[in-house]
Structures are given as structure tokens and as C-alpha cells.
Coordinates of C-alpha atoms and ligand atoms in Angstrom, one line a residue:
M1 CA 22.2 -32.7 26.2
C2 CA 19.6 -30.2 25.1
G3 CA 17.5 -30.9 22.1
I4 CA 15.5 -28.8 19.7
V5 CA 12.6 -29.5 17.4
G6 CA 10.5 -27.1 15.3
Y7 CA 7.6 -27.7 12.9
V8 CA 5.6 -25.7 10.5
G9 CA 2.8 -27.5 8.5
Q10 CA -0.6 -29.1 8.6
R11 CA -0.1 -31.9 11.1
D12 CA -1.0 -31.7 14.7
V13 CA 1.9 -29.4 15.9
V14 CA 1.7 -30.5 19.5
S15 CA 2.1 -34.2 18.6
V16 CA 4.9 -33.5 16.2
L17 CA 6.8 -31.5 18.8
L18 CA 6.2 -34.1 21.5
K19 CA 7.2 -37.0 19.3
G20 CA 10.4 -35.1 18.2
L21 CA 11.3 -34.3 21.8
T22 CA 10.6 -37.9 22.9
N23 CA 13.0 -39.1 20.3
L24 CA 15.6 -36.8 21.6
E25 CA 14.9 -37.7 25.3
Y26 CA 17.8 -40.2 25.3
R27 CA 20.2 -37.3 25.2
G28 CA 19.5 -36.4 28.9
Y29 CA 17.5 -33.4 30.1
D30 CA 15.9 -31.9 33.2
S31 CA 13.1 -29.8 31.9
A32 CA 11.1 -29.3 28.7
G33 CA 8.9 -26.8 26.9
I34 CA 7.2 -25.8 23.7
A35 CA 5.9 -22.6 22.1
L36 CA 2.9 -22.9 19.9
Q37 CA 1.9 -20.3 17.3
D38 CA -1.7 -20.0 16.1
S39 CA -3.0 -17.4 13.7
G40 CA -3.1 -14.7 16.5
D41 CA -0.8 -15.6 19.3
I42 CA 2.2 -17.5 20.7
K43 CA 1.8 -19.5 23.9
V44 CA 4.5 -21.2 25.9
Y45 CA 4.1 -24.4 27.9
K46 CA 6.9 -25.7 30.2
S47 CA 7.4 -28.4 32.8
L48 CA 10.2 -29.6 35.0
G49 CA 11.5 -33.2 34.8
K50 CA 10.4 -35.7 32.2
L51 CA 8.3 -35.1 29.1
I52 CA 5.3 -36.8 30.7
N53 CA 5.0 -33.7 32.9
L54 CA 4.8 -31.5 29.8
K55 CA 2.2 -33.8 28.3
N56 CA 0.1 -33.6 31.4
E57 CA 0.5 -29.8 31.5
L58 CA -0.7 -29.6 27.8
E59 CA -3.5 -32.0 28.6
Q60 CA -4.7 -29.8 31.5
R61 CA -4.6 -26.6 29.3
R62 CA -6.0 -28.3 26.2
A63 CA -8.9 -25.9 26.0
E64 CA -6.7 -22.8 25.5
I65 CA -4.7 -24.5 22.6
K66 CA -6.3 -23.4 19.4
Q67 CA -5.1 -24.6 16.0
P68 CA -1.3 -24.2 16.1
I69 CA 0.3 -23.7 12.7
A70 CA 3.9 -23.8 13.9
G71 CA 5.8 -24.5 17.0
I72 CA 9.2 -25.0 18.6
G73 CA 10.2 -27.3 21.4
H74 CA 13.1 -27.9 23.6
I75 CA 14.5 -30.3 26.2
R76 CA 17.0 -28.6 28.5
W77 CA 20.1 -29.8 30.3
A78 CA 20.9 -27.0 32.7
T79 CA 24.2 -25.1 32.2
H80 CA 23.3 -21.5 33.3
G81 CA 20.8 -21.4 36.1
S82 CA 19.3 -24.4 37.9
P83 CA 16.8 -26.8 36.4
S84 CA 13.6 -24.8 37.0
L85 CA 10.4 -23.7 35.2
V86 CA 11.6 -20.2 34.8
N87 CA 14.9 -21.4 33.3
A88 CA 13.3 -23.9 31.0
H89 CA 13.0 -23.0 27.3
P90 CA 11.4 -21.5 25.2
H91 CA 12.3 -18.0 26.4
S92 CA 10.5 -14.9 25.4
C93 CA 11.3 -11.2 24.9
T94 CA 9.7 -8.7 27.3
C95 CA 6.4 -8.4 25.5
G96 CA 6.2 -12.1 24.9
K97 CA 5.8 -11.8 21.1
L98 CA 9.1 -13.5 20.3
V99 CA 10.3 -16.9 21.5
V100 CA 13.5 -18.8 21.2
V101 CA 15.0 -22.2 22.0
H102 CA 18.7 -22.7 22.2
N103 CA 21.4 -25.3 22.5
G104 CA 24.9 -24.3 23.4
I105 CA 26.4 -21.6 25.6
I106 CA 26.5 -17.9 24.9
E107 CA 29.8 -16.7 26.4
N108 CA 29.2 -13.0 26.3
Y109 CA 25.7 -13.2 27.7
K110 CA 26.5 -11.1 30.8
E111 CA 27.6 -8.1 28.8
L112 CA 24.6 -8.4 26.4
R113 CA 22.3 -8.8 29.3
E114 CA 23.6 -5.6 30.9
E115 CA 23.2 -3.7 27.7
L116 CA 19.7 -5.0 27.0
S117 CA 18.6 -4.4 30.6
K118 CA 19.6 -0.8 30.3
K119 CA 17.4 -0.6 27.2
G120 CA 14.5 -1.7 29.4
C121 CA 14.4 -5.5 28.7
E122 CA 13.0 -7.4 31.6
F123 CA 14.9 -10.6 32.3
R124 CA 13.1 -13.4 34.1
S125 CA 15.6 -16.3 34.1
Q126 CA 19.2 -16.9 34.9
T127 CA 19.9 -18.4 31.5
D128 CA 22.2 -17.2 28.7
T129 CA 19.4 -18.1 26.3
E130 CA 17.0 -15.4 27.4
T131 CA 19.6 -12.9 26.2
I132 CA 19.0 -14.1 22.6
A133 CA 15.3 -13.5 22.9
H134 CA 15.7 -9.9 24.0
L135 CA 18.5 -9.3 21.5
V136 CA 16.5 -10.5 18.5
A137 CA 13.5 -8.6 19.7
D138 CA 15.6 -5.5 20.0
E139 CA 16.9 -5.9 16.5
Y140 CA 13.4 -6.6 15.2
S141 CA 12.1 -3.4 16.7
K142 CA 14.6 -1.5 14.5
T143 CA 14.2 -3.4 11.2
K144 CA 10.7 -5.1 11.4
N145 CA 12.4 -7.9 9.4
L146 CA 12.8 -11.1 11.5
E147 CA 15.5 -12.7 9.2
L148 CA 17.6 -9.6 9.3
A149 CA 17.0 -9.3 13.1
V150 CA 18.3 -12.9 13.6
R151 CA 21.3 -12.2 11.3
N152 CA 22.2 -9.0 13.2
S153 CA 21.8 -10.7 16.5
V154 CA 23.9 -13.8 15.9
K155 CA 26.7 -11.6 14.8
K156 CA 26.8 -10.3 18.3
L157 CA 26.8 -13.7 20.0
Q158 CA 30.0 -15.3 21.2
G159 CA 30.0 -19.0 22.0
A160 CA 28.0 -21.9 20.7
Y161 CA 24.4 -21.9 19.5
A162 CA 21.8 -23.8 17.6
V163 CA 18.9 -21.5 18.0
C164 CA 15.3 -21.3 16.7
V165 CA 13.2 -18.2 16.7
M166 CA 9.4 -17.5 16.1
H167 CA 7.6 -14.2 16.2
K168 CA 3.9 -13.6 16.7
D169 CA 3.8 -10.9 14.0
V170 CA 5.5 -13.2 11.4
P171 CA 3.3 -16.3 11.5
N172 CA 4.1 -19.5 9.7
L173 CA 7.8 -19.0 9.9
I174 CA 10.7 -20.4 12.0
I175 CA 14.2 -19.2 11.7
G176 CA 17.1 -21.4 12.8
A177 CA 20.8 -20.5 13.1
R178 CA 23.9 -22.4 14.2
K179 CA 27.5 -22.0 15.3
H180 CA 29.4 -24.8 17.0
A181 CA 26.2 -26.7 17.7
P182 CA 24.3 -29.0 15.3
M183 CA 21.1 -28.0 13.5
L184 CA 19.3 -29.4 10.5
V185 CA 16.2 -28.9 8.5
G186 CA 13.8 -31.8 7.7
V187 CA 12.3 -31.3 4.3
G188 CA 8.7 -32.5 3.8
E189 CA 5.8 -31.9 1.4
G190 CA 3.8 -28.9 2.5
E191 CA 5.6 -29.0 5.8
N192 CA 9.1 -28.6 7.1
F193 CA 11.0 -29.3 10.3
I194 CA 14.0 -28.0 12.1
A195 CA 15.9 -29.9 14.7
S196 CA 19.2 -30.3 16.6
D197 CA 19.5 -34.0 15.6
T198 CA 17.9 -36.5 13.2
P199 CA 15.9 -38.7 15.6
A200 CA 13.6 -35.7 16.2
I201 CA 12.3 -35.7 12.6
I202 CA 12.9 -39.3 11.4
E203 CA 9.3 -40.3 12.0
Y204 CA 8.2 -37.8 9.3
T205 CA 10.9 -37.3 6.8
K206 CA 14.3 -38.7 5.9
R207 CA 15.2 -35.7 3.7
T208 CA 17.5 -33.4 5.5
I209 CA 19.6 -30.3 5.0
Y210 CA 22.5 -29.9 7.4
L211 CA 23.4 -26.3 8.4
E212 CA 27.0 -25.3 8.6
D213 CA 28.4 -22.9 11.2
N214 CA 27.1 -19.3 10.6
E215 CA 24.3 -20.4 8.3
I216 CA 20.7 -19.3 8.9
A217 CA 17.6 -21.3 7.7
V218 CA 14.4 -19.5 7.1
V219 CA 11.7 -22.1 7.1
T220 CA 8.0 -21.9 6.1
K221 CA 5.7 -24.8 5.4
D222 CA 6.5 -24.6 1.7
T223 CA 10.0 -23.2 1.5
V224 CA 13.4 -23.5 3.0
K225 CA 15.9 -20.7 2.4
V226 CA 19.5 -21.0 3.7
T227 CA 21.8 -18.0 3.8
D228 CA 25.2 -17.2 5.2
I229 CA 25.5 -14.7 8.0
E230 CA 25.6 -11.8 5.5
G231 CA 22.4 -12.9 3.9
N232 CA 23.8 -14.5 0.7
V233 CA 21.7 -17.5 -0.3
V234 CA 23.6 -20.8 0.0
T235 CA 22.6 -23.7 -2.2
K236 CA 22.4 -26.8 0.0
K237 CA 22.3 -30.5 -0.8
V238 CA 19.2 -32.4 0.5
E239 CA 20.6 -35.6 2.0
T240 CA 18.7 -38.8 2.8
L241 CA 19.0 -40.2 6.3
P242 CA 20.3 -43.7 6.6
W243 CA 18.2 -44.5 9.8
E244 CA 14.8 -46.2 9.9
P245 CA 12.3 -45.1 12.6
M246 CA 12.5 -48.7 13.9
A247 CA 15.9 -47.9 15.3
L248 CA 14.1 -45.8 17.9
S249 CA 12.0 -48.7 19.2
K250 CA 12.9 -51.1 22.0
L251 CA 11.6 -54.0 20.0
G252 CA 10.3 -55.8 23.1
Y253 CA 13.4 -55.3 25.3
K254 CA 12.8 -53.7 28.6
H255 CA 15.4 -51.0 27.9
F256 CA 17.3 -49.7 24.9
M257 CA 20.5 -50.6 26.6
L258 CA 19.6 -54.3 26.7
K259 CA 18.4 -54.1 23.1
E260 CA 21.7 -52.5 22.0
I261 CA 23.8 -55.0 23.9
H262 CA 22.0 -57.8 22.0
E263 CA 22.6 -56.1 18.7
Q264 CA 26.3 -56.4 19.1
P265 CA 26.9 -59.6 17.1
D266 CA 25.2 -58.0 14.0
V267 CA 27.0 -54.7 14.7
I268 CA 30.4 -56.6 14.4
R269 CA 29.2 -58.3 11.2
N270 CA 28.3 -54.8 9.8
V271 CA 31.7 -53.3 10.7
L272 CA 33.5 -56.2 9.1
N273 CA 31.3 -56.2 6.1
G274 CA 33.3 -55.3 2.9
K275 CA 36.5 -54.8 4.9
L276 CA 37.3 -58.3 6.0
Y277 CA 35.7 -60.9 3.8
D278 CA 38.5 -63.5 3.3
I279 CA 41.4 -64.3 5.6
D280 CA 43.7 -64.5 2.6
E281 CA 42.8 -61.0 1.4
P282 CA 44.2 -57.8 2.9
I283 CA 41.9 -55.6 5.0
A284 CA 40.1 -53.3 2.7
L285 CA 40.1 -50.0 4.6
N286 CA 39.8 -47.5 1.7
E287 CA 38.5 -44.9 4.1
V288 CA 42.1 -44.1 5.3
K289 CA 42.9 -41.4 2.7
L290 CA 46.7 -41.4 3.3
D291 CA 49.1 -42.6 0.7
S292 CA 50.5 -46.0 1.6
E293 CA 54.1 -44.6 1.3
I294 CA 53.2 -42.1 4.1
L295 CA 51.6 -44.8 6.1
K296 CA 54.7 -47.0 5.8
K297 CA 56.8 -44.2 7.3
L298 CA 54.2 -43.2 9.9
N299 CA 55.7 -43.3 13.4
K300 CA 53.4 -41.3 15.6
I301 CA 49.6 -41.5 16.2
E302 CA 47.6 -39.6 18.7
I303 CA 44.1 -40.6 19.6
I304 CA 41.7 -38.2 21.3
A305 CA 38.4 -39.1 22.7
C306 CA 36.2 -38.9 25.9
G307 CA 34.5 -41.5 28.1
T308 CA 33.8 -44.9 26.5
S309 CA 35.3 -43.8 23.2
L310 CA 38.5 -43.1 25.2
H311 CA 38.5 -46.7 26.4
A312 CA 38.1 -47.9 22.8
A313 CA 41.1 -45.7 22.0
L314 CA 43.1 -47.5 24.7
V315 CA 42.4 -50.8 23.1
G316 CA 43.4 -49.1 19.8
K317 CA 46.7 -48.0 21.2
Y318 CA 47.6 -51.4 22.5
I319 CA 46.9 -53.2 19.2
I320 CA 48.3 -50.6 16.8
E321 CA 51.6 -50.7 18.8
D322 CA 51.4 -54.5 18.9
F323 CA 50.6 -55.2 15.3
A324 CA 52.1 -52.2 13.5
G325 CA 54.8 -51.0 15.9
I326 CA 53.7 -47.4 15.6
S327 CA 53.9 -45.3 18.8
V328 CA 50.5 -44.2 19.9
E329 CA 49.4 -41.7 22.5
V330 CA 45.9 -41.6 23.9
E331 CA 44.5 -38.6 25.6
A332 CA 41.2 -37.3 26.9
S333 CA 40.1 -34.5 24.6
S334 CA 39.5 -32.2 27.5
E335 CA 43.1 -32.5 28.6
Y336 CA 44.6 -32.3 25.0
I337 CA 43.0 -29.0 24.3
Y338 CA 44.6 -27.1 27.2
R339 CA 48.2 -28.0 26.9
K340 CA 51.1 -27.6 24.5
T341 CA 51.1 -30.8 22.5
T342 CA 53.8 -32.2 20.2
T343 CA 51.2 -32.8 17.4
D344 CA 52.6 -31.9 14.1
A345 CA 52.0 -32.4 10.4
S346 CA 53.6 -35.9 10.5
T347 CA 51.3 -37.1 13.3
L348 CA 48.2 -39.0 12.4
V349 CA 45.5 -37.8 14.8
I350 CA 42.5 -40.1 15.3
G351 CA 39.3 -38.7 16.9
V352 CA 36.9 -41.3 18.3
S353 CA 33.3 -40.4 19.1
Q354 CA 30.0 -42.2 19.1
S355 CA 28.0 -39.0 18.5
G356 CA 30.6 -37.0 16.5
E357 CA 29.3 -34.0 18.5
T358 CA 31.4 -34.1 21.7
A359 CA 32.5 -30.5 22.2
D360 CA 36.0 -31.2 23.7
T361 CA 36.8 -33.7 20.9
I362 CA 35.7 -31.3 18.2
T363 CA 38.0 -28.6 19.7
A364 CA 40.9 -31.0 19.9
I365 CA 40.4 -32.0 16.3
K366 CA 40.3 -28.4 15.1
Q367 CA 43.6 -27.8 17.0
A368 CA 45.2 -30.9 15.4
K369 CA 44.1 -29.8 12.0
A370 CA 45.5 -26.3 12.6
K371 CA 48.9 -28.0 13.2
G372 CA 48.6 -29.7 9.8
S373 CA 47.9 -33.2 11.0
H374 CA 45.8 -35.6 9.0
V375 CA 42.7 -36.2 11.0
L376 CA 41.0 -39.6 10.9
I377 CA 37.6 -39.8 12.6
I378 CA 36.0 -43.0 13.9
T379 CA 32.4 -42.2 14.6
N380 CA 28.9 -43.7 14.6
R381 CA 27.5 -40.6 13.1
P382 CA 28.8 -39.9 9.6
D383 CA 26.3 -37.0 9.5
S384 CA 28.0 -35.3 12.5
N385 CA 30.2 -32.2 12.9
M386 CA 33.2 -34.3 13.5
A387 CA 32.7 -36.3 10.4
R388 CA 32.6 -33.1 8.4
L389 CA 36.0 -32.1 9.8
A390 CA 37.6 -35.4 8.9
D391 CA 40.3 -35.9 6.4
S392 CA 39.6 -39.6 6.6
L393 CA 36.4 -41.1 8.0
I394 CA 35.6 -44.5 9.3
P395 CA 31.9 -44.8 10.0
V396 CA 31.4 -47.6 12.5
N397 CA 27.8 -48.3 11.4
A398 CA 26.4 -49.4 14.8
G399 CA 23.1 -47.9 14.1
I400 CA 21.5 -45.2 16.3
E401 CA 22.4 -45.7 19.9
V402 CA 19.6 -44.5 22.2
S403 CA 20.8 -45.6 25.7
V404 CA 23.0 -43.0 27.3
A405 CA 25.4 -45.8 28.3
A406 CA 27.4 -46.6 25.2
T407 CA 27.6 -50.3 24.4
K408 CA 27.2 -51.3 20.7
S409 CA 29.1 -48.2 19.6
Y410 CA 32.0 -49.2 21.8
I411 CA 32.3 -52.7 20.3
A412 CA 32.0 -51.1 16.8
Q413 CA 34.8 -48.7 17.7
V414 CA 37.0 -51.5 19.1
I415 CA 36.4 -53.7 16.0
S416 CA 37.3 -50.7 13.8
F417 CA 40.6 -50.4 15.6
Y418 CA 41.3 -54.0 15.0
L419 CA 40.8 -53.5 11.3
L420 CA 42.9 -50.3 11.3
A421 CA 45.7 -51.9 13.2
M422 CA 45.7 -54.9 10.8
H423 CA 45.6 -52.6 7.8
L424 CA 48.6 -50.6 9.1
A425 CA 50.4 -53.8 9.9
E426 CA 49.8 -55.1 6.4
I427 CA 51.1 -51.9 4.8
K428 CA 54.2 -51.9 7.0
G429 CA 54.7 -55.6 6.8
S430 CA 55.1 -55.7 10.5
I431 CA 53.1 -58.8 11.4
D432 CA 53.6 -62.5 10.8
K433 CA 51.3 -63.5 8.0
S434 CA 50.0 -66.7 9.4
Y435 CA 49.4 -65.1 12.8
L436 CA 47.4 -62.4 11.1
K437 CA 45.4 -65.0 9.2
N438 CA 44.4 -66.6 12.5
L439 CA 43.4 -63.3 13.9
K440 CA 41.2 -62.5 10.9
H441 CA 39.6 -65.9 11.2
E442 CA 38.9 -65.3 14.9
L443 CA 37.5 -61.9 14.2
I444 CA 35.0 -63.4 11.8
Q445 CA 34.0 -65.9 14.5
L446 CA 33.5 -63.3 17.2
P447 CA 29.8 -62.5 16.6
T448 CA 28.9 -66.2 17.1
K449 CA 30.9 -66.3 20.3
I450 CA 29.1 -63.2 21.6
E451 CA 25.8 -64.8 20.7
E452 CA 26.8 -67.6 23.0
V453 CA 27.3 -65.1 25.8
L454 CA 24.0 -63.4 25.1
S455 CA 22.1 -66.7 24.9
N456 CA 22.7 -67.6 28.6
T457 CA 22.9 -64.7 31.0
T458 CA 21.7 -66.6 34.1
T459 CA 25.1 -66.5 35.9
I460 CA 25.5 -62.8 35.2
Q461 CA 22.0 -62.1 36.5
E462 CA 22.6 -64.1 39.7
C463 CA 25.9 -62.3 40.1
A464 CA 24.1 -59.0 39.7
R465 CA 21.6 -59.9 42.4
K466 CA 24.3 -61.2 44.8
F467 CA 26.4 -58.0 44.4
S468 CA 23.8 -55.3 43.9
S469 CA 24.0 -54.1 47.5
Y470 CA 27.7 -53.4 47.5
K471 CA 28.7 -49.8 47.4
N472 CA 32.2 -50.1 45.9
F473 CA 33.8 -52.3 43.3
I474 CA 37.3 -52.7 41.9
Y475 CA 37.9 -54.1 38.4
I476 CA 41.4 -55.4 37.6
A477 CA 43.1 -56.5 34.4
R478 CA 46.4 -56.2 32.6
G479 CA 47.5 -55.5 29.1
V480 CA 45.0 -55.2 26.4
N481 CA 42.1 -55.8 28.8
L482 CA 43.0 -52.9 31.1
A483 CA 40.7 -50.8 28.9
S484 CA 38.0 -53.4 29.5
A485 CA 38.3 -53.0 33.2
F486 CA 38.0 -49.2 32.9
E487 CA 35.0 -49.6 30.6
G488 CA 33.3 -52.2 32.8
A489 CA 33.7 -50.0 35.8
L490 CA 32.4 -46.9 33.9
K491 CA 29.3 -48.8 32.8
L492 CA 28.5 -49.8 36.4
K493 CA 29.1 -46.3 37.7
E494 CA 27.0 -44.5 35.2
I495 CA 23.8 -46.6 35.3
S496 CA 23.8 -47.9 38.9
Y497 CA 25.6 -45.0 40.6
I498 CA 27.8 -47.5 42.4
N499 CA 31.4 -46.5 42.8
A500 CA 33.6 -48.7 40.6
T501 CA 37.2 -48.2 39.6
G502 CA 39.3 -50.0 37.0
Y503 CA 43.0 -50.6 38.0
A504 CA 45.9 -52.2 36.3
A505 CA 46.1 -55.3 38.4
G506 CA 49.8 -54.8 39.1
E507 CA 49.0 -51.4 40.6
L508 CA 46.8 -52.9 43.3
K509 CA 49.7 -53.3 45.7
H510 CA 50.7 -49.7 45.2
G511 CA 47.8 -48.2 47.0
P512 CA 44.3 -49.5 46.2
I513 CA 44.9 -52.7 48.2
A514 CA 44.6 -50.6 51.3
M515 CA 40.8 -50.4 50.6
L516 CA 40.2 -54.1 50.4
D517 CA 38.1 -55.9 52.8
E518 CA 34.8 -58.0 52.7
T519 CA 32.9 -54.9 51.6
M520 CA 34.9 -54.3 48.4
P521 CA 34.3 -56.9 45.6
V522 CA 37.1 -57.3 43.1
L523 CA 36.3 -58.3 39.5
S524 CA 39.3 -59.8 37.6
I525 CA 39.6 -60.2 33.9
L526 CA 41.6 -63.4 33.2
I527 CA 42.3 -64.6 29.7
P528 CA 44.5 -67.7 29.5
G529 CA 47.1 -68.2 26.8
G530 CA 48.3 -64.7 27.1
I531 CA 51.1 -63.1 29.0
T532 CA 49.1 -61.6 31.8
Y533 CA 46.9 -64.5 33.0
E534 CA 49.1 -65.9 35.8
K535 CA 49.8 -62.3 37.0
V536 CA 46.1 -61.3 37.3
L537 CA 45.5 -64.6 39.0
S538 CA 48.1 -63.9 41.7
N539 CA 46.8 -60.3 42.1
S540 CA 43.4 -61.8 42.7
E541 CA 44.8 -64.1 45.4
E542 CA 46.3 -61.1 47.1
A543 CA 42.8 -59.5 47.1
K544 CA 41.3 -62.8 48.5
A545 CA 43.8 -62.7 51.3
R546 CA 42.3 -59.3 52.3
N547 CA 38.8 -60.9 52.5
A548 CA 37.6 -59.3 49.3
K549 CA 34.8 -61.1 47.5
L550 CA 36.1 -62.2 44.0
I551 CA 34.4 -62.3 40.6
A552 CA 36.2 -63.8 37.7
L553 CA 35.5 -62.9 34.0
T554 CA 37.4 -65.6 32.2
S555 CA 37.6 -68.0 29.2
S556 CA 39.5 -70.5 31.4
N557 CA 38.0 -73.9 32.3
D558 CA 40.5 -74.3 35.2
K559 CA 38.7 -75.8 38.2
N560 CA 41.0 -73.8 40.6
I561 CA 39.3 -70.7 39.4
D562 CA 36.0 -72.0 40.7
V563 CA 37.7 -72.6 44.0
L564 CA 39.3 -69.2 44.3
F565 CA 36.5 -67.0 43.0
D566 CA 33.1 -66.5 44.5
V567 CA 31.5 -66.1 41.1
V568 CA 32.9 -67.1 37.7
L569 CA 31.5 -65.4 34.5
R570 CA 32.6 -67.6 31.6
I571 CA 33.1 -66.5 28.0
P572 CA 34.1 -68.7 25.1
Q573 CA 37.7 -69.3 24.2
V574 CA 39.3 -66.3 22.6
S575 CA 42.9 -65.1 22.1
E576 CA 43.9 -62.5 24.6
I577 CA 44.7 -59.9 22.0
L578 CA 41.1 -60.0 20.6
S579 CA 39.4 -60.6 23.9
P580 CA 38.4 -56.9 24.6
A581 CA 35.9 -57.3 21.9
I582 CA 34.1 -60.0 24.0
T583 CA 35.0 -59.2 27.6
C584 CA 33.0 -56.0 27.3
V585 CA 29.8 -57.8 26.8
P586 CA 29.4 -59.6 30.2
L587 CA 30.6 -56.4 31.9
Q588 CA 27.9 -54.4 30.1
L589 CA 25.3 -57.1 31.1
L590 CA 26.5 -57.1 34.7
A591 CA 26.2 -53.3 35.0
Y592 CA 22.8 -53.5 33.3
Y593 CA 21.3 -56.2 35.6
I594 CA 22.7 -54.5 38.7
A595 CA 21.1 -51.2 37.7
E596 CA 17.9 -52.9 36.7
F597 CA 17.8 -54.9 39.9
L598 CA 18.2 -51.6 41.8
G599 CA 15.4 -50.0 39.8
K600 CA 17.5 -47.3 38.3
D601 CA 16.6 -45.3 35.2
V602 CA 18.9 -47.5 33.0
D603 CA 18.6 -45.6 29.7
Q604 CA 18.6 -42.1 31.0
P605 CA 20.8 -42.1 34.1
R606 CA 20.7 -39.0 36.3
N607 CA 23.0 -36.0 35.4
L608 CA 24.2 -37.6 32.2
A609 CA 23.7 -36.6 28.6
K610 CA 24.1 -38.8 25.5
S611 CA 26.1 -36.3 23.7
V612 CA 28.1 -33.7 25.6
T613 CA 28.0 -30.7 23.3
V614 CA 29.4 -28.1 25.8
E615 CA 32.9 -28.1 27.3
Ligands
M6R701 O1 29.8 -39.3 21.7 P1 31.1 -39.6 22.3 O2 31.6 -41.0 22.1 O3 32.2 -38.6 21.9 O4 30.9 -39.4 23.8 C1 31.9 -39.5 24.8 C2 31.4 -39.8 26.1 O5 30.6 -38.7 26.6 C3 30.6 -41.1 26.2 O6 31.3 -42.2 25.8 C4 30.1 -41.4 27.6 O7 31.2 -41.6 28.4 C5 29.1 -42.5 27.6 N1 27.9 -42.1 28.4 C6 29.6 -43.7 28.2 O8 28.7 -44.8 28.3

């Protein structure tokens, strides 16, 4: 979603802002803009579409850009008002002396707009953000103190904001404020940065100060002052970012998605590192901060998440119930937050999120905490809002994920669920010890098996070419791989815009079978040795009888499969219960190659944002 970067210091301000915005590009956006402050003026430059258009605009107007000393930049993902030049940020007050960029949604912007219009403010856009520009300018006209003006203004805002403000009359200064939207300060030597997320600043500094809700940062090139909303100075810790700038490079891969798919074996090794090192030792999951006596008696878990994280949660449900015998409910955060739930103090609530910033999941977690539940967060961003709300935190350590389509973060979440389920089962004594040892052994072998899949993708690429012209797909599976079918279909939808739906194979006969004919390929996930193999096989035959083209994803070497299916995607032998941690890989690759073959914007699919920070 939207991204913010601000800079004050000696470097070339335009380059710093453009680099910062480029590093946030992966979040998804439809327009971009920057405001540059030189010793006498503030100028705004905007463009529609990708950042290259903004770069071209700046290039054309290079002559008028003097020596900027500070600047703020923004990429916008439209919420209020269509994607257009006039709605792109930065927004200015009526006289143009004050500029703002903003992430989030101001809920009371209509009332404020009406009030400010009556005072003579001239509104030019349809955005909620422009209200902030006029509001702060109005407060500034009363106090002539920009910091106070920002404080007084944010007190009047309802909703979510990470906002940066600059004023022509107060050069060399950027003020940032946040509530329910992330914002941080990057600390440098004789220069400072402000941003909505760490990739924006990582090229320049790893030293960061995270703002909390209702905090305001006053940033010059030499100083950073953080206050609460009343103006009391808050002492903040300077933290060091764990990422390297390298994480933002494609390292020779055509797309970040392909690079991230290939990183998965190492991601699994990372997740297992220190937690599962010997099959004879219990899982070391010290991150779960609940007393083992409480865990022993635990009989209800609720998992809340969105999108791909929701699919990881479905795998989690299956294996926690299977290994530990604890009843688990999984719900989309957006549904959870608008109903009367039965969550109580004895429920363990697990929030799953790659970004740790998904608005619906944050709201759901806050609701669960208000009911007294212990909240465990599984996230790839230990520096996120969600992580800060956690009573227990499992960081999945997948490394920064740039492609909008989640891949390596999914596998890291799934593996974290295996560790959690085994940990709970060990505490409860609910699983056969030698069975568990075998599973641990297999888990350790998984990265090598995935490397095998990644080392030969010829069949997957041929399959992608063969099926790329189809407009609809059905993915079927049963049991623990049902989540894999959902996830595989989601991957295809989001990056190729092809309609794909995952179904429980047994449900095919209850409706979806009506759609089957030669135009609707069916992809079946078949893992032999488990309880569902024969069933999915016969469901696939039913599809064949309706002329559907069939794709198998299987570890079976059965020759009959080659006869029944049009294409067979083979994976190494794996037990059914662990197979979601490997079936996801060819499904990601299939989606990738189809999208790539169709020439789609794989890393930044249309209409999507990497982190959905508004409801
Ligand atoms: O950051 P989160 O895991 O909370 O994000 C949830 C979804 O928005 C996300 O998984 C989305 O579905 C991805 N684009 C899927 O690839």
C-alpha cells in the first residue's frame, strides 16, 4: 500500500527520495510524488503510474530544481478519490507553503473539510489527506510553531495516519506523526530519514527509531526529538535493522518472486535453526511464553489471518489438531472483527501475518487481547506493529519479501506451525514418540527435497506454456493439502489474473462439477501413503469423465497416473502430513511461469498491495 520517505541532510535529496520510494514500490501503488525544499521554496512533483514517470518528470524539470535540503516522497494506492495527478501526494495547503504526505485513512475528513472550506481553504483533490494539509496550515497560522500545529492537528484526526509535514518557513525540518499506521526514523550522521517502512532507508542507515501511536518526531539533519501528543519528550531506543540492502536485489533472477521461491530451502533451514537440531531432543520453542501447565490444559486455539497467511493457518489447524488434539478455529481477520466471537481468557489466539501490518489482523488481535487472551504472533516482521502487540512472538525469519505474491513467507509460516504443533504435542504427550522422531527427521530433509524440485522445472514450465491460454482452473485436494489447493489457486489468480478456485475434492460433486468441460483444467494434489490419495484419484477420474484436462501434483510413481492425467508434476517422496511444505513450491512455480509466459507484471500485480494497512 502507500509508502512514505523523507530526508534531511547533505546527500542529493532527489536520489534519496527516489531510491527510498523504489524500495517501497513492491507494496503496490498507482501514483507517486515528492516535495523538495530548498532555501527559499517548496516545489511539488507528481506523476501517475510507475516511478519511472516521476523520474522522467523530474528529468524534464531538472533546471528548476535548485539545491534541495530536505524532501518528502510518497507512493499512493488510491483509497479516497481515483488514481490521478491531483489526488497524488504530496498535498499542499491553499498558499502552497505547507506540504504533507500521508498513509492511512482519515475517517472524519468530510467534517474537517467542511469546517476548513468555510474558513476559506481551497480544496483541489478528493482525498482525505488534503484535509491534513489545510488543518496543519490553519493551526500554524495561529501559533507560528509547526510542531505545535502538527500536535494540535493530529488531536483532531480520527482514523489512521502516518503523516509527514514540511513548511517553507521552517526549512531543514520534517515532522512525522503516527497512529495505527507504521512510521520510523532512520538515524544517520549529519542526516536523518523518516519512512513508513525500513526498506526505504536501508541503503543509508540501519539505525532506526520506531514511533508508537500518538508519537510525533521532529527531525532535522542533526537532531531527532520524539514527543507524545501532549509534547512531552519520549526517550526512544535506537534499534539496528536486521536486513542487508542485498535483500532488495534480484540477484540475477528475472523477478523477486522467482528469487524468493528459490530461497525457500534456506528459509526452512533458518526456521528450524536452533529449534529442531536433533530428532531425539524436544522442539525448542522458547518463544511461546505460556507456562507448560497452561499449555497442557489448553483446549481452544483461534487463528486469525488474511490471504496467504490464512492458508498457512489452515495447515496449522490441521496439524495442531492432529498432533496435539487441541481444537483450532481459523478465521479471516476481516470476518472475526465484525461478529460476536467466543474468544475468552482461556483461548490462545494466534495471529499470522507476513508484514505484521495488515489492518484487519491488527484489529482482530486487539479485540482478542481485550478479551484477555494470550496472543501469539507468527510474523516475518519482528519490527512490526503486530509484533509489538504480541504476548508471544515467533519471528519466521524468511528475510524481506519483495514480491507482492507471498511465497517464502508462506513456507516459513507453515514450518513454524509444524514446530508449534510438535511442541504442543510434546508438552501434552499426545503423539507417539517414534512417529514424531520420523517426522522431525523428515522435516530436516525437506530443504534438500525442495532443492530437487527447484533444480528441474522443465515439466512445470512446459505445463505453464500448455495451460496459459485457459481462463479458468480448479485445484482439488483433501485433508492437509486442501490449504495447498487454496494457496496454489490464489497464487495463480493474483499474478496471472486467471480465475482459479481451490475446492475440497469431495465437494466437486456438490456443485462445481457442473462447470467441468474441456475448457476447465483440474489440478489434483495426490500424496500416496495417506488417507486421501485414492479419494482424490477417483475425484480426478470424475473430472476426466467430464472432459476436463487433468494436471497431477504428486509424489506417486504409479504409471496409471501418467495415463489418467495430461500432465504430471512430480515431487520427491514425502509423508502426507508434511507434504504442504513441499506441494506449495511447484504450485508457486506453475503460477509464476504462467504469469511470466503471459507477460504479466509478476512482482507488482495490478490492484494489489504487499501490505494491506487499511480495512
Ligand atoms: O502481511 P500479511 O500476511 O498479513 O498479508 C495478508 C495478505 O494480504 C497476503 O497474504 C496476500 O494475500 C498476498 N498477496 C498473497 O500472496
